[in-house]
Short mmCIF file of C-alpha atoms and ligand atoms in Angstrom, two decimals:
data_model
loop_
_atom_site.label_atom_id
_atom_site.label_comp_id
_atom_site.label_asym_id
_atom_site.label_seq_id
_atom_site.Cartn_x
_atom_site.Cartn_y
_atom_site.Cartn_z
CA UNK A 1 -35.10 3.93 -45.89
CA UNK A 2 -34.91 2.12 -42.38
CA UNK A 3 -34.60 -1.18 -42.10
CA UNK A 4 -37.38 -3.36 -40.51
CA UNK A 5 -34.47 -4.64 -38.36
CA UNK A 6 -33.68 -0.97 -37.17
CA UNK A 7 -37.39 -0.36 -36.66
CA UNK A 8 -37.85 -2.98 -34.38
CA UNK A 9 -34.75 -2.58 -32.47
CA UNK A 10 -35.45 0.91 -32.27
CA UNK A 11 -38.66 0.10 -30.35
CA UNK A 12 -37.10 -2.33 -28.15
CA UNK A 13 -34.65 0.50 -26.78
CA UNK A 14 -37.33 3.07 -26.67
CA UNK A 15 -39.03 0.64 -24.33
CA UNK A 16 -35.69 0.96 -22.07
CA UNK A 17 -36.14 4.73 -22.55
CA UNK A 18 -33.16 4.68 -24.84
CA UNK A 19 -33.39 7.01 -28.20
CA UNK A 20 -31.41 5.19 -30.81
CA UNK A 21 -31.17 7.98 -33.31
CA UNK A 22 -29.80 10.14 -30.76
CA UNK A 23 -26.99 7.61 -30.03
CA UNK A 24 -26.47 7.44 -33.62
CA UNK A 25 -26.16 11.38 -34.00
CA UNK A 26 -23.78 11.44 -31.14
CA UNK A 27 -21.57 8.65 -32.27
CA UNK A 28 -21.16 10.46 -35.78
CA UNK A 29 -19.70 13.54 -33.83
CA UNK A 30 -16.80 11.34 -32.31
CA UNK A 31 -13.54 11.37 -34.09
CA UNK A 32 -11.11 8.38 -33.70
CA UNK A 33 -7.41 9.48 -34.15
CA UNK A 34 -6.14 6.76 -36.42
CA UNK A 35 -2.55 5.63 -35.93
CA UNK A 36 -0.44 5.68 -38.89
CA UNK A 37 1.96 3.07 -37.69
CA UNK A 38 -0.30 -0.07 -37.97
CA UNK A 39 0.18 0.62 -41.52
CA UNK A 40 3.92 -0.14 -42.06
CA UNK A 41 4.99 -1.97 -38.69
CA UNK A 42 6.06 1.13 -37.26
CA UNK A 43 8.87 1.88 -39.61
CA UNK A 44 8.29 5.30 -40.77
CA UNK A 45 9.91 6.58 -44.14
CA UNK A 46 13.20 8.19 -43.17
CA UNK A 47 16.42 7.32 -44.95
CA UNK A 48 18.04 6.17 -41.72
CA UNK A 49 17.13 3.46 -39.55
CA UNK A 50 17.72 2.36 -35.71
CA UNK A 51 15.84 -0.14 -33.31
CA UNK A 52 12.75 0.94 -32.23
CA UNK A 53 13.53 0.89 -28.48
CA UNK A 54 11.71 0.77 -25.10
CA UNK A 55 9.65 -2.38 -26.21
CA UNK A 56 7.76 -1.18 -29.29
CA UNK A 57 7.82 -4.41 -31.49
CA UNK A 58 5.55 -5.16 -34.15
CA UNK A 59 5.76 -8.91 -35.11
CA UNK A 60 4.82 -10.83 -38.39
CA UNK A 61 5.33 -10.19 -41.84
CA UNK A 62 2.04 -10.43 -43.59
CA UNK A 63 2.43 -9.23 -47.32
CA UNK A 64 1.16 -5.78 -48.14
CA UNK A 65 3.18 -3.40 -45.94
CA UNK A 66 2.99 0.13 -47.00
CA UNK A 67 6.56 0.88 -48.38
CA UNK A 68 6.07 4.67 -48.82
CA UNK A 69 3.77 7.80 -48.12
CA UNK A 70 1.66 7.33 -51.38
CA UNK A 71 0.77 3.57 -50.49
CA UNK A 72 0.37 4.39 -46.74
CA UNK A 73 -2.34 7.15 -47.99
CA UNK A 74 -4.19 4.59 -50.18
CA UNK A 75 -4.35 2.21 -47.66
CA UNK A 76 -5.90 4.84 -45.37
CA UNK A 77 -8.17 5.97 -47.99
CA UNK A 78 -9.46 2.27 -48.25
CA UNK A 79 -9.71 1.92 -44.39
CA UNK A 80 -11.46 5.28 -43.90
CA UNK A 81 -13.97 4.01 -46.51
CA UNK A 82 -15.02 1.33 -44.60
CA UNK A 83 -15.68 3.25 -41.17
CA UNK A 84 -18.61 5.35 -40.45
CA UNK A 85 -17.77 9.07 -39.63
CA UNK A 86 -15.07 11.57 -40.24
CA UNK A 87 -11.91 10.91 -38.26
CA UNK A 88 -8.20 11.87 -37.59
CA UNK A 89 -4.82 10.60 -38.64
CA UNK A 90 -2.17 10.38 -35.98
CA UNK A 91 1.31 10.77 -37.77
CA UNK A 92 4.70 10.16 -36.31
CA UNK A 93 7.41 12.36 -36.89
CA UNK A 94 9.32 9.52 -38.83
CA UNK A 95 6.39 9.46 -41.43
CA UNK A 96 7.72 12.57 -43.19
CA UNK A 97 6.98 12.80 -46.63
CA UNK A 98 9.84 14.44 -48.63
CA UNK A 99 12.88 14.06 -50.86
CA UNK A 100 15.07 15.58 -48.31
CA UNK A 101 16.70 13.59 -45.38
CA UNK A 102 16.71 15.61 -42.48
CA UNK A 103 17.79 14.26 -39.38
CA UNK A 104 15.25 14.73 -36.45
CA UNK A 105 16.60 17.81 -35.23
CA UNK A 106 16.01 19.32 -38.62
CA UNK A 107 12.47 18.25 -39.50
CA UNK A 108 10.23 21.05 -40.51
CA UNK A 109 6.56 21.59 -41.61
CA UNK A 110 7.38 21.46 -45.18
CA UNK A 111 8.39 17.88 -44.77
CA UNK A 112 4.97 17.06 -43.86
CA UNK A 113 2.68 19.31 -46.46
CA UNK A 114 1.75 16.34 -48.50
CA UNK A 115 -0.07 14.82 -45.31
CA UNK A 116 -1.68 17.96 -44.70
CA UNK A 117 -2.90 18.70 -48.42
CA UNK A 118 -4.36 15.00 -48.02
CA UNK A 119 -5.94 15.77 -44.76
CA UNK A 120 -7.50 18.81 -45.99
CA UNK A 121 -8.81 16.97 -49.39
CA UNK A 122 -10.20 14.15 -47.17
CA UNK A 123 -11.61 16.36 -44.25
CA UNK A 124 -9.38 14.81 -41.76
CA UNK A 125 -7.98 16.09 -38.57
CA UNK A 126 -4.25 15.47 -37.96
CA UNK A 127 -2.48 14.57 -34.64
CA UNK A 128 1.31 14.21 -34.34
CA UNK A 129 3.90 12.67 -32.30
CA UNK A 130 7.69 13.12 -31.97
CA UNK A 131 9.58 10.20 -32.75
CA UNK A 132 12.25 9.50 -29.94
CA UNK A 133 13.15 5.86 -30.95
CA UNK A 134 14.61 4.23 -34.02
CA UNK A 135 17.40 6.45 -34.00
CA UNK A 136 21.27 5.87 -33.17
CA UNK A 137 20.92 8.71 -30.54
CA UNK A 138 18.00 6.68 -28.70
CA UNK A 139 19.99 3.16 -28.96
CA UNK A 140 20.81 3.33 -25.25
CA UNK A 141 17.05 3.85 -24.31
CA UNK A 142 17.77 7.37 -23.15
CA UNK A 143 16.76 10.63 -24.79
CA UNK A 144 15.29 13.49 -22.98
CA UNK A 145 16.79 11.86 -19.60
CA UNK A 146 20.12 11.25 -21.10
CA UNK A 147 23.03 12.19 -18.73
CA UNK A 148 24.59 13.84 -21.69
CA UNK A 149 23.56 17.19 -22.22
CA UNK A 150 24.30 17.06 -25.90
CA UNK A 151 22.00 13.95 -26.40
CA UNK A 152 19.21 15.55 -24.51
CA UNK A 153 19.71 18.81 -26.42
CA UNK A 154 19.20 17.01 -29.84
CA UNK A 155 16.04 15.49 -28.56
CA UNK A 156 14.69 18.82 -26.95
CA UNK A 157 15.26 20.20 -30.47
CA UNK A 158 13.34 17.34 -32.08
CA UNK A 159 10.54 17.83 -29.69
CA UNK A 160 10.34 21.76 -30.07
CA UNK A 161 10.12 21.28 -33.91
CA UNK A 162 7.32 18.66 -33.41
CA UNK A 163 5.23 21.05 -31.36
CA UNK A 164 5.59 23.75 -34.35
CA UNK A 165 4.95 21.38 -36.98
CA UNK A 166 1.76 19.95 -34.94
CA UNK A 167 0.43 23.51 -34.22
CA UNK A 168 0.87 24.50 -37.98
CA UNK A 169 -1.15 21.45 -38.97
CA UNK A 170 -3.53 22.53 -36.55
CA UNK A 171 -3.70 26.08 -37.65
CA UNK A 172 -4.11 24.85 -41.50
CA UNK A 173 -6.90 22.12 -40.81
CA UNK A 174 -8.71 24.31 -38.09
CA UNK A 175 -8.64 21.41 -35.64
CA UNK A 176 -6.06 21.40 -32.83
CA UNK A 177 -3.66 18.72 -33.21
CA UNK A 178 -2.51 16.88 -30.51
CA UNK A 179 1.27 16.20 -30.07
CA UNK A 180 1.75 13.30 -27.98
CA UNK A 181 5.33 12.83 -26.26
CA UNK A 182 6.31 9.17 -25.26
CA UNK A 183 10.07 8.64 -24.58
CA UNK A 184 11.52 4.96 -24.19
CA UNK A 185 13.76 6.13 -21.36
CA UNK A 186 14.41 3.70 -18.83
CA UNK A 187 16.61 0.92 -17.30
CA UNK A 188 17.34 -2.60 -17.87
CA UNK A 189 18.77 -3.27 -14.50
CA UNK A 190 18.20 -1.84 -11.13
CA UNK A 191 19.11 2.06 -11.14
CA UNK A 192 20.76 3.77 -8.31
CA UNK A 193 19.75 7.36 -9.08
CA UNK A 194 16.10 7.30 -10.40
CA UNK A 195 15.89 10.99 -8.91
CA UNK A 196 18.62 12.41 -11.31
CA UNK A 197 17.12 10.78 -14.41
CA UNK A 198 13.58 12.22 -13.48
CA UNK A 199 14.64 15.68 -12.76
CA UNK A 200 16.45 15.44 -16.38
CA UNK A 201 13.38 14.28 -17.93
CA UNK A 202 11.39 17.00 -16.21
CA UNK A 203 14.05 19.81 -17.19
CA UNK A 204 13.96 18.59 -20.97
CA UNK A 205 10.10 18.50 -21.04
CA UNK A 206 10.11 21.99 -19.66
CA UNK A 207 12.47 23.24 -22.06
CA UNK A 208 10.82 21.71 -24.88
CA UNK A 209 7.50 23.05 -23.98
CA UNK A 210 8.78 26.42 -23.04
CA UNK A 211 7.14 28.29 -25.97
CA UNK A 212 3.36 28.74 -25.25
CA UNK A 213 1.43 28.01 -28.33
CA UNK A 214 -2.51 28.43 -28.59
CA UNK A 215 -4.68 25.70 -27.51
CA UNK A 216 -6.78 25.96 -30.43
CA UNK A 217 -3.77 24.97 -32.51
CA UNK A 218 -2.06 22.34 -30.25
CA UNK A 219 -2.53 20.24 -27.09
CA UNK A 220 0.51 18.67 -25.63
CA UNK A 221 0.01 15.32 -24.28
CA UNK A 222 2.60 13.12 -22.05
CA UNK A 223 2.37 9.26 -22.04
CA UNK A 224 3.41 7.19 -19.19
CA UNK A 225 4.53 3.55 -19.47
CA UNK A 226 5.34 0.71 -16.83
CA UNK A 227 7.90 -1.00 -18.65
CA UNK A 228 9.47 -2.08 -22.01
CA UNK A 229 11.58 -4.74 -23.23
CA UNK A 230 15.10 -3.68 -22.18
CA UNK A 231 13.76 -1.37 -20.01
CA UNK A 232 12.45 -3.69 -17.07
CA UNK A 233 13.63 -2.27 -13.78
CA UNK A 234 12.74 1.44 -14.54
CA UNK A 235 10.78 3.66 -16.68
CA UNK A 236 11.68 7.31 -16.26
CA UNK A 237 8.30 8.58 -17.57
CA UNK A 238 6.31 6.38 -15.02
CA UNK A 239 2.48 6.80 -14.53
CA UNK A 240 3.23 8.86 -11.41
CA UNK A 241 5.89 11.08 -13.26
CA UNK A 242 3.28 12.29 -15.74
CA UNK A 243 0.25 12.24 -13.78
CA UNK A 244 2.32 14.83 -11.88
CA UNK A 245 3.61 16.56 -14.73
CA UNK A 246 0.32 16.92 -16.29
CA UNK A 247 -1.48 18.17 -13.32
CA UNK A 248 1.34 20.71 -12.61
CA UNK A 249 2.29 22.02 -16.16
CA UNK A 250 -1.58 21.72 -17.48
CA UNK A 251 -0.82 19.32 -20.34
CA UNK A 252 -2.94 16.68 -21.61
CA UNK A 253 -2.39 13.10 -19.96
CA UNK A 254 -2.01 10.18 -22.31
CA UNK A 255 -3.31 6.70 -20.80
CA UNK A 256 -2.29 3.76 -22.73
CA UNK A 257 -4.04 0.68 -22.09
CA UNK A 258 -1.28 -1.36 -22.49
CA UNK A 259 1.00 0.66 -20.23
CA UNK A 260 -0.24 -0.61 -16.59
CA UNK A 261 -0.02 -3.58 -14.69
CA UNK A 262 -2.23 -6.25 -16.42
CA UNK A 263 -4.79 -6.56 -13.70
CA UNK A 264 -5.22 -2.84 -13.31
CA UNK A 265 -8.38 -1.17 -15.18
CA UNK A 266 -7.47 1.67 -17.02
CA UNK A 267 -11.20 2.66 -17.23
CA UNK A 268 -11.33 2.92 -13.63
CA UNK A 269 -8.51 5.76 -13.71
CA UNK A 270 -10.39 7.94 -16.18
CA UNK A 271 -12.69 9.58 -13.17
CA UNK A 272 -9.93 9.92 -11.09
CA UNK A 273 -7.60 11.48 -13.51
CA UNK A 274 -10.17 13.79 -14.78
CA UNK A 275 -10.78 15.47 -11.42
CA UNK A 276 -7.08 16.90 -11.84
CA UNK A 277 -6.25 17.05 -15.50
CA UNK A 278 -8.36 18.90 -17.91
CA UNK A 279 -7.42 17.13 -21.16
CA UNK A 280 -6.93 13.33 -21.60
CA UNK A 281 -5.85 11.32 -24.51
CA UNK A 282 -6.31 7.83 -24.69
CA UNK A 283 -4.04 5.15 -26.58
CA UNK A 284 -6.56 2.46 -26.84
CA UNK A 285 -4.79 -0.67 -27.18
CA UNK A 286 -5.00 -4.51 -26.01
CA UNK A 287 -2.20 -5.74 -24.13
CA UNK A 288 -1.83 -9.58 -24.06
CA UNK A 289 0.57 -10.54 -20.87
CA UNK A 290 2.51 -7.33 -21.81
CA UNK A 291 2.20 -4.15 -23.71
CA UNK A 292 1.85 -6.05 -26.78
CA UNK A 293 -0.25 -3.87 -28.91
CA UNK A 294 -2.82 -6.36 -30.32
CA UNK A 295 -5.83 -5.26 -32.47
CA UNK A 296 -8.47 -4.09 -29.78
CA UNK A 297 -11.22 -6.44 -29.68
CA UNK A 298 -15.07 -5.50 -28.63
CA UNK A 299 -14.06 -7.13 -25.21
CA UNK A 300 -14.99 -6.08 -21.50
CA UNK A 301 -11.93 -3.74 -21.37
CA UNK A 302 -12.89 -1.63 -24.40
CA UNK A 303 -16.84 -1.66 -23.38
CA UNK A 304 -15.60 -0.62 -19.69
CA UNK A 305 -13.46 2.43 -21.32
CA UNK A 306 -16.29 3.71 -23.53
CA UNK A 307 -18.78 3.16 -20.77
CA UNK A 308 -16.96 5.39 -18.47
CA UNK A 309 -16.23 7.92 -21.15
CA UNK A 310 -19.79 8.13 -21.83
CA UNK A 311 -21.21 8.02 -18.26
CA UNK A 312 -18.59 10.18 -16.68
CA UNK A 313 -19.22 12.79 -19.50
CA UNK A 314 -15.72 12.83 -20.54
CA UNK A 315 -15.79 12.91 -24.12
CA UNK A 316 -15.87 16.42 -24.71
CA UNK A 317 -12.19 16.59 -22.93
CA UNK A 318 -10.78 13.27 -24.23
CA UNK A 319 -9.11 12.61 -27.49
CA UNK A 320 -9.62 8.84 -28.31
CA UNK A 321 -6.48 7.77 -30.27
CA UNK A 322 -5.45 4.05 -31.03
CA UNK A 323 -2.28 2.47 -30.78
CA UNK A 324 -1.96 -1.23 -31.99
CA UNK A 325 0.13 -2.88 -34.47
CA UNK A 326 -0.08 -6.40 -35.62
CA UNK A 327 1.98 -7.51 -38.62
CA UNK A 328 0.57 -10.93 -38.82
CA UNK A 329 -2.87 -9.79 -40.42
CA UNK A 330 -3.89 -7.55 -43.32
CA UNK A 331 -2.97 -4.22 -41.79
CA UNK A 332 -5.91 -2.30 -43.44
CA UNK A 333 -8.14 -4.97 -41.83
CA UNK A 334 -6.45 -4.48 -38.39
CA UNK A 335 -7.22 -0.52 -38.80
CA UNK A 336 -10.88 -1.09 -40.05
CA UNK A 337 -11.63 -3.77 -37.35
CA UNK A 338 -10.14 -1.70 -34.51
CA UNK A 339 -11.74 1.64 -35.36
CA UNK A 340 -15.01 0.09 -35.80
CA UNK A 341 -14.68 -1.71 -32.35
CA UNK A 342 -13.86 1.46 -30.81
CA UNK A 343 -17.12 2.83 -32.46
CA UNK A 344 -19.22 -0.23 -31.56
CA UNK A 345 -18.24 0.28 -27.95
CA UNK A 346 -19.16 3.93 -27.75
CA UNK A 347 -22.37 2.91 -29.23
CA UNK A 348 -23.26 0.46 -26.89
CA UNK A 349 -22.46 2.96 -23.90
CA UNK A 350 -24.86 5.33 -25.48
CA UNK A 351 -27.39 2.58 -25.77
CA UNK A 352 -27.52 1.83 -22.17
CA UNK A 353 -30.34 3.11 -19.86
CA UNK A 354 -27.86 5.41 -18.24
CA UNK A 355 -30.35 7.30 -15.97
CA UNK A 356 -31.88 4.09 -14.70
CA UNK A 357 -28.62 2.58 -13.90
CA UNK A 358 -27.41 5.69 -11.99
CA UNK A 359 -30.62 5.76 -10.16
CA UNK A 360 -30.35 2.34 -8.88
CA UNK A 361 -26.99 2.90 -7.73
CA UNK A 362 -27.72 5.91 -6.36
CA UNK A 363 -30.51 4.11 -4.26
CA UNK A 364 -27.99 1.42 -3.24
CA UNK A 365 -30.21 -0.78 -5.15
CA UNK A 366 -27.61 -3.06 -6.55
CA UNK A 367 -30.06 -5.70 -7.50
CA UNK A 368 -31.84 -3.52 -9.97
CA UNK A 369 -28.46 -2.32 -11.41
CA UNK A 370 -27.51 -5.89 -11.95
CA UNK A 371 -30.74 -6.97 -13.37
CA UNK A 372 -30.34 -4.06 -15.61
CA UNK A 373 -26.71 -4.43 -16.77
CA UNK A 374 -27.48 -8.17 -17.52
CA UNK A 375 -30.77 -7.90 -19.17
CA UNK A 376 -29.31 -5.15 -21.41
CA UNK A 377 -26.77 -7.43 -22.73
CA UNK A 378 -29.56 -9.00 -24.67
CA UNK A 379 -30.62 -5.80 -26.48
CA UNK A 380 -30.28 -5.66 -30.28
CA UNK A 381 -27.08 -3.70 -30.61
CA UNK A 382 -25.98 -5.19 -33.86
CA UNK A 383 -29.10 -3.74 -35.70
CA UNK A 384 -28.36 -0.19 -34.44
CA UNK A 385 -24.85 -0.54 -35.70
CA UNK A 386 -25.84 -2.00 -39.07
CA UNK A 387 -28.27 0.87 -39.41
CA UNK A 388 -25.29 3.40 -38.66
CA UNK A 389 -23.13 1.75 -41.48
CA UNK A 390 -26.08 1.51 -44.03
CA UNK A 391 -26.70 5.32 -43.30
CA UNK A 392 -22.65 6.01 -43.90
CA UNK A 393 -22.92 3.41 -46.96
CA UNK A 394 -20.08 1.43 -45.44
CA UNK A 395 -20.32 -2.43 -45.17
CA UNK A 396 -21.16 -4.97 -42.40
CA UNK A 397 -21.01 -8.73 -42.17
CA UNK A 398 -20.16 -10.56 -45.11
CA UNK A 399 -19.78 -7.33 -47.21
CA UNK A 400 -17.38 -6.31 -45.06
CA UNK A 401 -15.25 -9.35 -45.35
CA UNK A 402 -15.55 -9.16 -48.98
CA UNK A 403 -14.06 -5.79 -49.12
CA UNK A 404 -11.08 -6.55 -46.49
CA UNK A 405 -10.07 -9.58 -48.39
CA UNK A 406 -10.21 -7.72 -51.81
CA UNK A 407 -7.94 -4.79 -50.80
CA UNK A 408 -5.63 -7.08 -48.95
CA UNK A 409 -5.23 -9.42 -52.42
CA UNK A 410 -4.65 -6.12 -54.12
CA UNK A 411 -1.75 -5.03 -51.80
CA UNK A 412 -0.33 -8.45 -51.20
CA UNK A 413 2.04 -8.31 -54.48
CA UNK A 414 3.95 -5.28 -52.76
CA UNK A 415 7.54 -6.44 -52.22
C1 RNT B 501 5.13 2.95 -26.93
C2 RNT B 501 3.81 3.85 -27.04
C3 RNT B 501 3.81 4.79 -27.86
C4 RNT B 501 4.15 4.15 -29.54
C5 RNT B 501 3.85 5.00 -30.41
C6 RNT B 501 4.28 4.30 -31.76
O1 RNT B 501 4.79 2.07 -25.77
O2 RNT B 501 2.77 3.08 -26.69
O3 RNT B 501 2.63 5.25 -28.05
O4 RNT B 501 3.37 2.90 -29.50
O5 RNT B 501 4.26 6.09 -30.24
ZN1 ZN B 502 0.92 4.65 -26.73
#
């Protein structure tokens, strides 16, 4: 049964020429790739350890961190149950689930089968990432661009295996897995041979991705970065490096919202990139002063990003992944809030009078465009979102608060 609030909101949007039922139907078709690493502060489940590198840092020590794959899956089950729709899980290679202790250059599909079985059971897709950090061979913040060929080969082997694992996941689940490559490689102080480092990275990537695997199973993606803590002066895989690489080699390009200068708009980049690159991967994140990976808010940056995806018709060739990790709050709440905010931002974009706005802009009628954008802010988006949650039997408002707090109370005793 439809609520009175929804009925009245639907009529208000209809007045603007917007079909709210169509918006909700479209929203239901968009999977968000939920990053496993928010659940345990990017630690992973390897027996070995190392420093994260490249400026990846989860701060905080809130009780309840998932300590093993079973706990992480339980947390994800809870989180997904508070989120409307069917989604994906984005796994990092260091989240293997096995009693064996393979090094990174020894991992294989069978180390991840519990994840695939779980994903099948829950109707989720999987995405994947080689882990080029938190390992003794990455302690110099150099991996695929390391001057030592032996170290490069180690990481190339890791990357190859990850592509094969991801492709097999894609095959098993009937939905292509994105395998996203991010390396921490860079230099703390001013380098004198940037060219050599970039040539090495390029050659390593080429070797790693030499085997052609079907796009129905695997989408290769490459992720750039501006800088990280410890690599302040140069990142080998800069935006220009990977933009060029993706265009020339036909890979997807990953844009992480924390990987640009703080005054740059990542939303603005989408349409430019999309003219030259077929597939786009987003790492939706919230940088505060630096690439701090705060939980995403329903703020202007997120709203602008969603609006670009919708208005530029980029959803069919964009994979939306999240990338944030906050260890000062309930980790499950962080997931739920972040994914729901992404969905709310998309919903807002679907509910805007796109045709009217574009017509005004096309006619250079910027007054009408401004009136429309500003008056549209007062439309009852909340009632449409609440209807979406009701239809999916997931809580909103106070109900959500109680659920999130209840779960956090249950996991808080974990050591
Ligand atoms: C690091 C990149 C990268 C990682 C994950 C864990 O700055 O954003 O995407 O956050 O691979
Ligand atoms: Zn990222």
